[in-house]
Coordinates of C-alpha atoms in Angstrom, one line a residue:
X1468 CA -111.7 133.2 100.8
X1469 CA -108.5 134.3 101.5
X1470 CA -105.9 134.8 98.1
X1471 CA -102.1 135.4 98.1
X1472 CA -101.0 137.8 95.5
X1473 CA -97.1 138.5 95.1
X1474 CA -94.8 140.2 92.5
X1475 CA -91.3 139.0 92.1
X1476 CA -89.3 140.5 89.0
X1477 CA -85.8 140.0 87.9
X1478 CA -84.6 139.7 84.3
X1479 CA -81.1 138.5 85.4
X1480 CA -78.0 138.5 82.6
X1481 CA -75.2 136.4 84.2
X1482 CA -72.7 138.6 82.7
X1483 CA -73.3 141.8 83.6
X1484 CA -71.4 143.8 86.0
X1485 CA -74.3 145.4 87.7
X1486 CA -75.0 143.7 91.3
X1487 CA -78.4 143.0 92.4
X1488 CA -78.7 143.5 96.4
X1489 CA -82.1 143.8 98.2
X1490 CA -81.6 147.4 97.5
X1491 CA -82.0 147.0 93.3
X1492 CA -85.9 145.3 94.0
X1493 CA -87.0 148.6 96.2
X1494 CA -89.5 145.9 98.1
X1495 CA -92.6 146.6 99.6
X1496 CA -94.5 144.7 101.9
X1497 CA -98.1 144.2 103.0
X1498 CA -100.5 146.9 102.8
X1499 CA -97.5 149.4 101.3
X1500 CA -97.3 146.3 98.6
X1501 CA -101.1 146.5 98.1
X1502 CA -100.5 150.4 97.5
X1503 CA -98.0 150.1 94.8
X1504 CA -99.7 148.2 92.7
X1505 CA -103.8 149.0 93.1
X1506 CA -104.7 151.0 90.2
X1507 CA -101.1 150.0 88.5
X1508 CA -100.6 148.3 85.1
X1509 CA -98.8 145.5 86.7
X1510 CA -99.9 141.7 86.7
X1511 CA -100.2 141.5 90.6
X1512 CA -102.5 145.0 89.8
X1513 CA -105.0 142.9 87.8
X1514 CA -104.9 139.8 90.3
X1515 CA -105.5 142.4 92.8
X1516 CA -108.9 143.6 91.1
X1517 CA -110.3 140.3 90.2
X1518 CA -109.6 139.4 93.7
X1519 CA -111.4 142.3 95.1
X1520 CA -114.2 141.3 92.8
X1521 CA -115.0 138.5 94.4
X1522 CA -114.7 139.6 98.0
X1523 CA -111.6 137.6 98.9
X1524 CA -108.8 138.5 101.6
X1525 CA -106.1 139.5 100.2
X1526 CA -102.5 138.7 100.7
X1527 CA -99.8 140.9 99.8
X1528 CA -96.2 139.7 101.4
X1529 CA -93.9 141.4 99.4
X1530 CA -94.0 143.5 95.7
X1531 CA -90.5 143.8 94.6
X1532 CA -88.8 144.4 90.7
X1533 CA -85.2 145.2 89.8
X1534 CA -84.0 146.3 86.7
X1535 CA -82.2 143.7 84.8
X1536 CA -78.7 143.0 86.0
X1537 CA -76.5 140.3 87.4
X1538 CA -77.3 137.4 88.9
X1539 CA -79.5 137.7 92.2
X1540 CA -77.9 138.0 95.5
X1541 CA -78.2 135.0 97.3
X1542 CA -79.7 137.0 100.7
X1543 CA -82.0 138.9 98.7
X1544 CA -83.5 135.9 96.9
X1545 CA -84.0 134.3 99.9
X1546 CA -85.5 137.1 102.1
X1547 CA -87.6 138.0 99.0
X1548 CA -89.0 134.3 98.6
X1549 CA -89.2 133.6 102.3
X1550 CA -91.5 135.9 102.5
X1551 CA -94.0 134.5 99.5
X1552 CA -93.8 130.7 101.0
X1553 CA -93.9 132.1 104.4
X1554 CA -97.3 133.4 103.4
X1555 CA -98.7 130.4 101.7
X1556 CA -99.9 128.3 104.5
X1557 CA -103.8 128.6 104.7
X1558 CA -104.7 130.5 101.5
X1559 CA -107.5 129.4 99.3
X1560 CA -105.2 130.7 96.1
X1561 CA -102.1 131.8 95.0
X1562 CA -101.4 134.5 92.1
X1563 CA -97.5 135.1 91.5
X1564 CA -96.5 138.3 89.2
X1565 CA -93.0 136.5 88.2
X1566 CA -90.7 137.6 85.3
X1567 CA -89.6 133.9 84.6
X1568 CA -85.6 134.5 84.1
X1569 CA -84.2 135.1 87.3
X1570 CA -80.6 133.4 88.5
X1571 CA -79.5 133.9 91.9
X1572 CA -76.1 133.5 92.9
X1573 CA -76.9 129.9 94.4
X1574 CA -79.8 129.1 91.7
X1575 CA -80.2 129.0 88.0
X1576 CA -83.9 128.7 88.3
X1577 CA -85.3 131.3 90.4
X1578 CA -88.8 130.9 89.2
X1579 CA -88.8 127.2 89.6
X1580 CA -87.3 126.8 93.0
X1581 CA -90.0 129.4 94.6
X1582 CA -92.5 127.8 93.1
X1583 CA -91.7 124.7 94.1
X1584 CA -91.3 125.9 97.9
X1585 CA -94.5 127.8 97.3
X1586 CA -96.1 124.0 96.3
X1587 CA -94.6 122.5 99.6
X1588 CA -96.2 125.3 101.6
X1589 CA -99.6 125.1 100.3
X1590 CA -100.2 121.4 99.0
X1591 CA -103.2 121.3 96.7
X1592 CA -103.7 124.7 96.6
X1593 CA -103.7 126.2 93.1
X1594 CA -100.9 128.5 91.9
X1595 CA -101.0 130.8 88.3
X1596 CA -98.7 132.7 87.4
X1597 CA -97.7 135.4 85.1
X1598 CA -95.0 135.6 83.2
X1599 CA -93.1 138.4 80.6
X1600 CA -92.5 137.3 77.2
X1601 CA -88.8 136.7 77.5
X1602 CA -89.2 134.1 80.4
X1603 CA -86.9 131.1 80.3
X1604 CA -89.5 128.6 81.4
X1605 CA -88.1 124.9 83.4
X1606 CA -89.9 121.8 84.2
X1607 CA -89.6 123.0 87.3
X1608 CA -91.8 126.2 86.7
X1609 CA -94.5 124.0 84.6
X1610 CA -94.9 121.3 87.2
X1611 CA -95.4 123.1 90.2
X1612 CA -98.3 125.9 88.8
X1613 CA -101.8 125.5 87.4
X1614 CA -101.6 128.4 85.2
X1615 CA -99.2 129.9 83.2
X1616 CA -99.6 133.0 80.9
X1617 CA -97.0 135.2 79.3
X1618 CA -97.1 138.7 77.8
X1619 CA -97.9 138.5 73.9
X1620 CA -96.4 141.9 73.7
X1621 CA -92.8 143.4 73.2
X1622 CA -92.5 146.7 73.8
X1623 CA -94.2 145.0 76.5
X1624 CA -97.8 147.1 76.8
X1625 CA -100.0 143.9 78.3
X1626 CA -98.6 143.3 81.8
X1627 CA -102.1 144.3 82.9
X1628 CA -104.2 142.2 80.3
X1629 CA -101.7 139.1 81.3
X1630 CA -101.9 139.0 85.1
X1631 CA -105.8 139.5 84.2
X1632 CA -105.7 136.1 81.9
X1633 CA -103.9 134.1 84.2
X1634 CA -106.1 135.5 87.7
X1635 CA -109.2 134.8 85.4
X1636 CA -108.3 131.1 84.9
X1637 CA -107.0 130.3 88.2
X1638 CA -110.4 131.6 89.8
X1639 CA -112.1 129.5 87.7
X1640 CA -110.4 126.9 89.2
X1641 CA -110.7 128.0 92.8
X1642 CA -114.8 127.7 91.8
X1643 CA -115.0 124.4 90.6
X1644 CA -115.6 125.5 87.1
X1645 CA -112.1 123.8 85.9
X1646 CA -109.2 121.8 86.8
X1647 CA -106.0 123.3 84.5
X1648 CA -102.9 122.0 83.9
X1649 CA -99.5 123.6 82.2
X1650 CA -98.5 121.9 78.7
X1651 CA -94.8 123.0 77.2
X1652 CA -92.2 122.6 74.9
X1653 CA -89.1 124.2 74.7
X1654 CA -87.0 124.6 71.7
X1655 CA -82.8 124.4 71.8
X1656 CA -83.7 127.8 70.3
X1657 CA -81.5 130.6 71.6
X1658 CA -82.9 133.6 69.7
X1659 CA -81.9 137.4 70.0
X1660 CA -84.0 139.9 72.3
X1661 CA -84.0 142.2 68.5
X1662 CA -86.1 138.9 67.2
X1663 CA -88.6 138.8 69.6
X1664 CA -90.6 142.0 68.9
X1665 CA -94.1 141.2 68.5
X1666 CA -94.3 144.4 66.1
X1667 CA -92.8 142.3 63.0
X1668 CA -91.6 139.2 62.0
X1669 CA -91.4 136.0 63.0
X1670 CA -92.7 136.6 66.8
X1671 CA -95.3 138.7 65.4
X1672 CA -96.8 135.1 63.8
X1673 CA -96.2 133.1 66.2
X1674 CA -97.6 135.1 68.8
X1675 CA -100.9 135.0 66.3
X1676 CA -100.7 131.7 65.9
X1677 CA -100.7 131.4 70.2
X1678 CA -104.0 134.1 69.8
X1679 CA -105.5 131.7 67.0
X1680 CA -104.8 128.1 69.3
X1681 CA -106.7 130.5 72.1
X1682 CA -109.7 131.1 70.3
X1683 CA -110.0 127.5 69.1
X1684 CA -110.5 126.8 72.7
X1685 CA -107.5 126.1 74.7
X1686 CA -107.5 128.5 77.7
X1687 CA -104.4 130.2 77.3
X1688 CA -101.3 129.7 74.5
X1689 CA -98.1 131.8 75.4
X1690 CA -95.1 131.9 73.1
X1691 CA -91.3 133.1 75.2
X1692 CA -88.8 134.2 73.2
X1693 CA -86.6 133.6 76.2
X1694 CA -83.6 135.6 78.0
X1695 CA -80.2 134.5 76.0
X1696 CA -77.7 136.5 77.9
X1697 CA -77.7 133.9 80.7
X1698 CA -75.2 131.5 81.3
X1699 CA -77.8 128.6 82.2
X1700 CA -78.7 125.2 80.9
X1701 CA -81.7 126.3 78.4
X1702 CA -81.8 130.0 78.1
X1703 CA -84.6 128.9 75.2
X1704 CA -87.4 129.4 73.6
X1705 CA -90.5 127.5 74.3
X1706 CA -94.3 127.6 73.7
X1707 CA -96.1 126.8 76.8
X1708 CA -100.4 126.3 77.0
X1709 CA -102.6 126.3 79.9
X1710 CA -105.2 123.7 79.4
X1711 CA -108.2 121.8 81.0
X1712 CA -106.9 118.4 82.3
X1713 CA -108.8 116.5 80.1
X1714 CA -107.8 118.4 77.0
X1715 CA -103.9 118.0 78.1
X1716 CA -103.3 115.3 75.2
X1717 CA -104.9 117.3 71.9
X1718 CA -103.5 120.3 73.9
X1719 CA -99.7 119.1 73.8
X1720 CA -100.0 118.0 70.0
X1721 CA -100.8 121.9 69.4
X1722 CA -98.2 123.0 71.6
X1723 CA -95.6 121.2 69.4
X1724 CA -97.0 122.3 66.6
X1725 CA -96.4 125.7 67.0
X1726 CA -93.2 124.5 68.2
X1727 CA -92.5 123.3 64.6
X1728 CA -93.2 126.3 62.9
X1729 CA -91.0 128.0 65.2
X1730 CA -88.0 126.0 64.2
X1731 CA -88.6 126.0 61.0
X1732 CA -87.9 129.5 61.2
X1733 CA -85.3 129.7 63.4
X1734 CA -82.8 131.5 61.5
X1735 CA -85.2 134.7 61.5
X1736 CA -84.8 134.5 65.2
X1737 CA -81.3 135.5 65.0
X1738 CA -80.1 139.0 64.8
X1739 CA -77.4 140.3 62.6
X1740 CA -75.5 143.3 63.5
X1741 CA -73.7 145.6 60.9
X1742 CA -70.5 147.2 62.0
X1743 CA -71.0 150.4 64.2
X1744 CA -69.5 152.7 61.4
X1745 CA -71.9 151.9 58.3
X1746 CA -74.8 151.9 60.7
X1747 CA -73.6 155.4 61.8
X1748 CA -73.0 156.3 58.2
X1749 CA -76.5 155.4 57.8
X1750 CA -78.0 157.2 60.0
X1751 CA -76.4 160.1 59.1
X1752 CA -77.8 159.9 55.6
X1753 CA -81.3 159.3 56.8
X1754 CA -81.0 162.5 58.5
X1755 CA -79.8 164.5 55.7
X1756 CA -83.3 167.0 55.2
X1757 CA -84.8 165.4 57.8
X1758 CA -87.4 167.5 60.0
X1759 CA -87.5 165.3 63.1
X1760 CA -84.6 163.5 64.7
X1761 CA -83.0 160.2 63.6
X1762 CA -82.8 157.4 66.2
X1763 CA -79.6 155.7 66.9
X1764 CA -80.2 153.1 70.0
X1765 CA -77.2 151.9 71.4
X1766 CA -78.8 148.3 71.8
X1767 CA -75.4 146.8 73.3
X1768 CA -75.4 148.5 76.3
X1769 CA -79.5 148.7 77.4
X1770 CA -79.6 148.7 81.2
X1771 CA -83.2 146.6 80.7
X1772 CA -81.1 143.8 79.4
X1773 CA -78.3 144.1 82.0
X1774 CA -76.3 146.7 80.5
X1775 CA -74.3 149.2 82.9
X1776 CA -75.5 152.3 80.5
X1777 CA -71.8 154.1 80.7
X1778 CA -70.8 152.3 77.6
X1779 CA -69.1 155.2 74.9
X1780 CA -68.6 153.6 71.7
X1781 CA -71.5 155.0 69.5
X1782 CA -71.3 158.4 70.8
X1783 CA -67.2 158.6 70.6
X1784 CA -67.5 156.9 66.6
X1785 CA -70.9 159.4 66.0
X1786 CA -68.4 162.2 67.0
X1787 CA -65.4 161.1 65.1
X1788 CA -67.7 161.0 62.0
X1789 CA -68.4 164.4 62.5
X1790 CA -72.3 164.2 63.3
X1791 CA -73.9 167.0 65.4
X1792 CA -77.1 167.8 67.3
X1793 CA -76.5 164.7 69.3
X1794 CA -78.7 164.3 72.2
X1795 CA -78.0 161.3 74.6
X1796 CA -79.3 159.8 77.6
X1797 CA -79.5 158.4 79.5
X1798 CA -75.5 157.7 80.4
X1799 CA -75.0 156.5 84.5
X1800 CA -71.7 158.0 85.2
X1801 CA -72.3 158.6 89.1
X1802 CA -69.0 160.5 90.0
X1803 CA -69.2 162.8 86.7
X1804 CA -72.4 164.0 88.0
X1805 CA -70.9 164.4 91.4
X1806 CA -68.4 166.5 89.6
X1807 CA -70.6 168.4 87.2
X1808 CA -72.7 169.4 90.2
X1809 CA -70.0 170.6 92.2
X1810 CA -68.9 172.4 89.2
X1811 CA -71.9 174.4 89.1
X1812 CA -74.2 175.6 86.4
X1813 CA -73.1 177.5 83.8
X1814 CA -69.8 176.0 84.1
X1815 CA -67.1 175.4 81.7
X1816 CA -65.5 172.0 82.6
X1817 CA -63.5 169.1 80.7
X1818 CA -64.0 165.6 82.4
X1819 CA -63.6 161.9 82.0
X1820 CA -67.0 160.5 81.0
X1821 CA -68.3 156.9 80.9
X1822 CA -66.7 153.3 80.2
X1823 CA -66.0 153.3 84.2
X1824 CA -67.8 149.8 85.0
X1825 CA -65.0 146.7 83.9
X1826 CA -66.8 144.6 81.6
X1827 CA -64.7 141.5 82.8
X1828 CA -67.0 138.8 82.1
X1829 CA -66.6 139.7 78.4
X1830 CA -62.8 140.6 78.7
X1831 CA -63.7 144.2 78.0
X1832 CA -62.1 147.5 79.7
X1833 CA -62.2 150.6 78.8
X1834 CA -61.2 154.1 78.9
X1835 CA -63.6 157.2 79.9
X1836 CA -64.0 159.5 76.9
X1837 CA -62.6 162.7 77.8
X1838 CA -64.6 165.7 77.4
X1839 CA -64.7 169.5 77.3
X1840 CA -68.4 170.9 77.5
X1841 CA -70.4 173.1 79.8
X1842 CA -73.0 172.4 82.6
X1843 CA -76.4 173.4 81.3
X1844 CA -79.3 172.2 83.7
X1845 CA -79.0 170.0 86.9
X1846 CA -82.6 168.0 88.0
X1847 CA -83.2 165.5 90.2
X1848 CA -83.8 163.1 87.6
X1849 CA -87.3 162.5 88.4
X1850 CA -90.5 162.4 85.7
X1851 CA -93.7 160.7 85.3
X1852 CA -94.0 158.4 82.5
X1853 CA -96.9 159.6 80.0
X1854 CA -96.2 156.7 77.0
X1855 CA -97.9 153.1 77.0
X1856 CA -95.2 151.6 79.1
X1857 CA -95.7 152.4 83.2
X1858 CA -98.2 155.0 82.3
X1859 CA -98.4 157.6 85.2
X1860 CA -95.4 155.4 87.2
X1861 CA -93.2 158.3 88.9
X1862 CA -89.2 157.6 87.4
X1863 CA -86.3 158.7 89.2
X1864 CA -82.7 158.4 87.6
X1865 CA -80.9 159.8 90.6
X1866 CA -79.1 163.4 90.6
X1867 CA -79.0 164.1 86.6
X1868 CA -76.8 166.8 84.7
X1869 CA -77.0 168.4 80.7
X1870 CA -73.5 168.3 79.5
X1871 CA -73.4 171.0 76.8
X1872 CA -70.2 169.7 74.2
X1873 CA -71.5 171.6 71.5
X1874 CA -71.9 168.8 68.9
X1875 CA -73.7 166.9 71.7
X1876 CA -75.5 167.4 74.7
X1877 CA -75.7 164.7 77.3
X1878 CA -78.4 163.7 79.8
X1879 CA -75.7 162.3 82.9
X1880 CA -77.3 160.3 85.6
X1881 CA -76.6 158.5 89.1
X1882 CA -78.4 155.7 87.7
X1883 CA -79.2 153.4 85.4
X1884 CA -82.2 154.2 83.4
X1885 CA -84.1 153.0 80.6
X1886 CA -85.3 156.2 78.4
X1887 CA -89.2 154.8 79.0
X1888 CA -90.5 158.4 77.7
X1889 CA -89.7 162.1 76.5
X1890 CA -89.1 162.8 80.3
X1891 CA -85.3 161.6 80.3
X1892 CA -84.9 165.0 78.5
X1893 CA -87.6 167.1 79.9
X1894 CA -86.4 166.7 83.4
X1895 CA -82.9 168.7 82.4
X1896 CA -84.9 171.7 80.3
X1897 CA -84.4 169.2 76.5
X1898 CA -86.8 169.3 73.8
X1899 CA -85.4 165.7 71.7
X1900 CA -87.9 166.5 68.9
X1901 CA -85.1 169.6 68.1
X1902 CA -82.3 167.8 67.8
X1903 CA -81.0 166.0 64.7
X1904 CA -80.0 162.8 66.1
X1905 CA -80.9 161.2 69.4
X1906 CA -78.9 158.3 71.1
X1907 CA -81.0 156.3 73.3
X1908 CA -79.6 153.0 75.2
X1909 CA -82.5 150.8 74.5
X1910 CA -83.2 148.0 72.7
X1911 CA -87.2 148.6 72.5
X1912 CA -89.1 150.2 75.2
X1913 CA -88.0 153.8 73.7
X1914 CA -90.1 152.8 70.3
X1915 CA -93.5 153.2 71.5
X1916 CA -92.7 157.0 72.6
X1917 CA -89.9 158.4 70.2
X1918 CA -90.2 156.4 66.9
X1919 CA -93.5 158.2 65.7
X1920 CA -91.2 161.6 66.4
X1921 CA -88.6 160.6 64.2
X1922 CA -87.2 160.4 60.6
X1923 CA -85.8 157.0 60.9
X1924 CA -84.2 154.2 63.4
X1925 CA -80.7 153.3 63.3
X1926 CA -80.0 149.8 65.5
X1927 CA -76.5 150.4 66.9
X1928 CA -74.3 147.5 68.4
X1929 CA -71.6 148.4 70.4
X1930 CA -69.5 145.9 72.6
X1931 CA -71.1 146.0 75.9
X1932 CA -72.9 143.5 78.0
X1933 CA -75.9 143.3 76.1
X1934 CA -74.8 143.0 72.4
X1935 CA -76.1 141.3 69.8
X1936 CA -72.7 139.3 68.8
X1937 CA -73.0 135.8 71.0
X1938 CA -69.3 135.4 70.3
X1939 CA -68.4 137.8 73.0
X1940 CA -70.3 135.8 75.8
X1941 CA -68.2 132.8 77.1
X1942 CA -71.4 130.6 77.7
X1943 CA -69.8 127.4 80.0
X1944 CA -73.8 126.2 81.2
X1945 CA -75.6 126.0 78.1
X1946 CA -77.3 123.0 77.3
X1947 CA -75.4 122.2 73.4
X1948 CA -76.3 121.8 70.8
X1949 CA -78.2 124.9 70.7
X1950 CA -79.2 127.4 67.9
X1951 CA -77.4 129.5 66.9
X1952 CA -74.2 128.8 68.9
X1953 CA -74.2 125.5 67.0
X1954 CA -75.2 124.3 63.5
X1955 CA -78.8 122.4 63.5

């Protein structure tokens, strides 16, 4: 028995500035691909087990992720995929760890067209797949796999538990046990990333209600709260179900029933932002005999959405209000570093810092925040995550810097970095617990590790390329009418 397993990640947001070469994936191949994800909480890690189980041959073309960003480059979607459909040809079974929104430069459905090719390679053979939460699943994607499942978490904590679910089905298949098919309906339901926590509200539910369809017998219920900031036909919502062939009618009545109830809700799927000063002014109440540090997350510019993480608008207005005991970080500012190191620690410097990358496709440029502070640690930027997200996974943010203003000190890195844990601040000699306010770029992966240490959360939106406010987002592609860019 001989089983192809692949990973293949991009969340891509046509508007950001960030490119995405072969470089941005890091790919592995073959046995190294194997390697880095045995033993890992990844999807392909859990296909890799069950495979093992059984005594199957394993094969591992390629194991590749990039941090969200612009659209794919066209050579590095097509090396990447060539090497998955090259590989198809004479397995018994194919197991893809996909994200679900990638665009590539010469494809709006990234997804979709490999797994069609991976369909022409290996007629008949069965394909599952797994998926994260804020895939924006096609027709294309549902007709050409067997099994579909998508995490039911954000922060996302299930990557593992998924690829096991959709591995678990798709055997079951390979042994005769079941023949599956993919059941879907998507909604002209554009909602905000801030909506599609599982933690509260109406994903929470409707993510129950998937668990509750799953226990009355369908094999597998996943609800996607979609990818908005991408300039594609249906960058949507949908509610997708793997099921038994012969179920596939009672199946698809369910599936649009939980469809229903998620438009019916539809307006809690939308995110309102409050201006950047009264959520500042807030947050500095909430710290006002505070013991532990209050969170401000600068959501509009979170490089796991696409953002360029060198935006300076919530620390330049937290500083004009006069806060203090700021910590921040991570900021990607490649040349300050380059500066600050060459400065030396200990040094007393003043320096242009941040708002460097042109935000063009939003009409947006800005000025570096000038700066007089003093260099206090310089790392290598690297740290091993010890939260729920990437347990153990070894981080490296590129050469990183403390900059020391007094009123704030900065974590300054070569690259983009989502603050996944407490090691963001570790790595330059920071304890964030001391400070009075931290200011994190993130929309949600910081909240497993740094809410329980704080007094309070402050959401931040600041005009960058992944805020909150649609308006800023020239959408030319999208499928209308659409929620909420239009009144249904």
């Amino acid at each position: 028995m001989k089983i192809l397993i692949a990973r293949l990640n991009h969340e891509t947001n046509t508007f950001s500035p960030v490119p995405t070469p072969i470089e941005a994936f890091s790919p592995t191949y073959g046995e190294e691909a194997y390697r880095a994800n045995k033993g890992m909480r990844t999807a392909m890690a859990a296909f890799i087990e069950l495979a093992e189980g059984m005594g199957a041959t394993l094969v591992t073309p390629v194991s590749a992720m990039a941090n969200p960003s612009g659209p794919v480059h066209a050579a590095a979607y097509d090396e990447l995929t060539r090497r998955i459909a090259d590989a198809a040809p004479g397995c018994d079974a194919i197991l893809l760890d996909l994200h679900g929104a990638m665009v590539a430069e010469h494809t709006c459905d990234g997804e979709g067209d490999l797994l069609a090719r991976v369909r022409a390679a290996a007629p008949g053979v069965p394909v599952g797949v797994a998926l994260d939460l804020h895939g924006n699943v096609t027709g294309k994607m549902v007709q050409n796999a067997d099994v579909m499942v998508g995490f039911k978490t954000y922060p996302h904590i299930d990557m593992y538990e998924t690829g096991e679910h959709a591995g678990r089905l798709l055997l079951q298949m390979l042994r005769g046990e079941a023949r599956f098919r993919v059941c879907w309906h998507r909604l002209p339901l554009m909602s905000h990333t801030l909506r599609s926590t599982t933690l509260e509200g109406p994903m929470r539910d409707a993510v129950e209600n998937a668990r509750a369809l799953e226990h009355s017998g369908i094999p597998a219920v996943s609800v996607f709260g979609g990818f908005s900031l991408a300039d594609i036909e249906a960058p949507c919502m949908s509610v997708v179900a793997t099921c038994r062939i012969e179920d596939a009618p009672a199946t698809q009545a369910a599936v649009d029933g939980l469809a229903r109830q998620i438009w019916e809700r539809r307006a809690e799927y939308v995110y309102r932002s409050e201006p950047l000063a009264d959520s500042l002014r807030r947050a500095r109440s909430l710290a006002e005999g505070a013991t532990k540090p209050v969170l401000l997350l600068d959501h509009g510019d979170n490089c796991m959405s696409g953002g360029t993480c060198d935006t300076m608008d919530v620390l330049q207005a937290a500083l004009e209000l006069g806060l203090t005991g700021i910590a921040v970080g991570p900021l990607c500012d490649p040349e300050a570093v380059g500066r600050l190191i060459a400065a030396g620690k200990g040094a007393e410097v003043e320096i242009d810092l941040g708002n460097k990358v042109p935000l063009t496709s939003i009409g947006l440029a800005k000025q570096p925040l000038r700066l007089r502070g003093t260099v206090r640690a310089v790392s290598d930027g690297g740290y091993t995550v010890t939260g729920p997200i990437y347990t153990g996974q070894r981080c490296h943010m590129g050469r990183t810097v403390c900059l020391d203003t007094g009123a704030a000190q900065i974590v300054v890195t070569e690259q983009t970095h989502e603050p996944w844990d407490l090691g963001v601040f570790h790595c330059v000699g920071l304890d964030p617990t001391r400070f009075r306010f931290l200011l994190l770029k993130s929309r949600m992966y910081c909240r497993p590790v740094f809410v329980p240490l704080s007094a309070g959360l402050v959401e931040c939106d600041s005009p960058g390329a992944t805020t909150s406010d649609y308006a800023r987002f020239p959408f030319t592609r999208v499928r209308r009418p659409v929620f909420p860019l239009d009144a249904l």
